[in-house]
Amino acid sequence: MAQHRIVKGVSVAPGLALGPAHVVHARPHVVPTWSVAEEDLAREVDRLREAVDQTAEELRRRQRAVAAQVGERDAGIFALHRTILTDPATLKGVEATIRDQRINAEAAVQALIDRVTKRLGATAAEGMRGWSADFSDPWRAVLDVLMQHDRESIVQGDEQVILAAAELTPQVVTFVARERILAVVTEAGGRFSHGAVLARSFGIPCVVGLSNLLSRLEQGMRILVDGDAGTVQLKPDQEDVDLFLARLERRKTREKKLGLHASLEPVTTDGKRFSVLVNVESLRDLDTFPPSHADGVGLLRTEFLYMERQQFPSEEEQYRLYRRVLEKMGDRPVTLRTLDIGNDKQLPYFKTPREANPALGWRGLRISLEWQDLLRVQLRAALRASAHGDLRILLPMVTSIEEVRDVHRIFDEVRRSLGDGGYEVPASVPVGIMIEVPSTLFVLPSLLAEVDFVSVGTNDLVQYLLAVDRDNPLVAKLYDVHHPAVLSALDQVARAAQAAGTPASVCGEMAGDYATALLLLGLGYDAVSVVPMLLPEVKYAVRETSSVEAREIATQALAQTTSEGVRSVLAGCRQRLHLRQVAEGSELPADSRKRETR
Ligand code: PEP
Ligand code: MG
């Protein structure tokens, strides 16, 4: 395999694709500037207005198309872009630039984009960059119209393509009809950007953070996208293509077969019940699995409720949503994580100071405890909704016991005030913590004494244990979930939780790899929580394994001194399962190690 042609990025939406790249000119690199004679200025302004009208019409068309395919909620971004584009003051400003500086429309639009990007985009906060992208995206489309980029030729065709762009924006994700998009790959873009959300809704494999991708691509170059591992391979050779096609075939067969087992209970061959729950990070996720296939929601990332709005959601809005999730899950538990913003998850309407190290900064529970009204509103809504199901509260980014005590105090106050207000409040709602900051590992027994359950957030725990930014492509290679230190930490939590009789689960993405889920079962965890898509294979693997075998996997993995060693133990486990399934006429992918879970 031609390793040097593999570009490593960050996975935003899973899936595999092979096809020709089409580079989207959402960010023209060279915008020509020329001076316009006095008598031609009116015509230049007309050119601008026509391009704006044409773009606004195109945005309206995309809004309708997206609404028809995945719903109004996702389509809303195009309405926002149209509002931005048709803002009279902005348009007047661009017209004034044309007249005052006597320059062409393209140059005036580029000047506007540069100004806004400089003002908003200079910040390290993704939310602000996202805002700047929201502003620039429709104006870049105007540039495309003015410069008559080659969109028309590709739009007219019917070829399926892999869209490549500088940034992951909604314009890029909807550049041509959904059926024609095999995958989207970009140089920049966050997991929580509007473009990322759209790609996931459409089920388009998507990889971001691919440094210098565009300079290495040519229009039409064949590329191979692995949305599971977050990689792009340029010009794959025949061997790579054959491997890819075989993998794709296996994936299809597997999905079909596993689907048949998805409704069965995750019980080991010797009768041990293990819970397999789901992570939910948007309302759409809720519709992707039948509630009876999951043992509950192990992680309800409530950020989306805040991120998809223009202001903080009210108590009533939150209540309605939490109630909806609880009702949907019936008597199965729903673990609601309190707001975990900060770092990579910024709210456009909540401006926080620029931080040099946002991952070590103001995020998660730290914000909730400082802006206690936020937490109180969320807890009020959650407690009110808890009458409609089995609710648990999970606290993110806990560092110390004092924080847990503060939340308990606030929780009691909220409960009392709801009671005083005439609400029926359940006697007890379990409160648990995420184990994701290494400090918690060293005070586990005292923390466990104060909480009802723990859930290990390996996405963050790995980043903090190994000092590797989870979203930085420059150090993506070093983000190693199989590092023996990670296993040792997981073992430590499982043991301490068992000793204290406290239920423990893992909700970080590594738990979605079925061999790792078996390892966690062997370590003594009660549950894993995984993205809905992975439910069937994790459940199937549990049903195919005995608790003794799981324990053996854990023992062998803990004995390893290198990540490679741990990976080979997991590979052995996959191999055994694979052989067993082949013998039985079903199969799990022997090579799912390639899905680098994070
Ligand atoms: C984690 O850190 O593992 C986790 C589940 O939370 P998030 O990915 O939302 O930070
Ligand atoms: Mg986390």
Coordinates of C-alpha atoms and ligand atoms in Angstrom, one line a residue, residues 191-192 279 281 299 301 303 337 340 344-345 363 434 436 456-461 470 507-509, ligand 1:
R191 CA -16.6 18.0 14.4
F192 CA -19.4 20.3 15.5
N279 CA -24.5 8.0 22.7
E281 CA -25.6 14.0 20.2
L299 CA -24.7 9.8 27.1
R301 CA -24.7 15.3 24.9
E303 CA -24.7 20.7 23.8
R337 CA -24.9 15.1 30.6
D340 CA -20.1 20.5 28.2
D344 CA -14.0 22.6 20.6
K345 CA -17.7 23.3 21.3
R363 CA -15.1 24.3 29.8
M434 CA -17.4 11.5 33.8
E436 CA -12.0 12.2 31.9
V456 CA -15.3 7.1 31.6
G457 CA -14.9 9.7 28.8
T458 CA -11.9 8.2 27.0
N459 CA -12.0 10.8 24.3
D460 CA -10.8 13.4 26.8
L461 CA -9.1 11.1 29.2
R470 CA -7.7 15.2 20.4
C507 CA -18.9 6.3 26.8
G508 CA -15.8 7.5 24.9
E509 CA -15.7 6.4 21.3
Ligands
PEP1 C1 -15.3 11.8 26.2 O1 -14.6 12.8 26.5 O2 -14.9 10.7 26.0 C2 -16.8 12.0 25.9 C3 -17.6 11.0 25.8 O3 -17.2 13.3 25.8 P1 -17.0 14.3 24.6 O4 -16.4 13.5 23.5 O5 -18.3 14.9 24.4 O6 -16.0 15.3 25.2

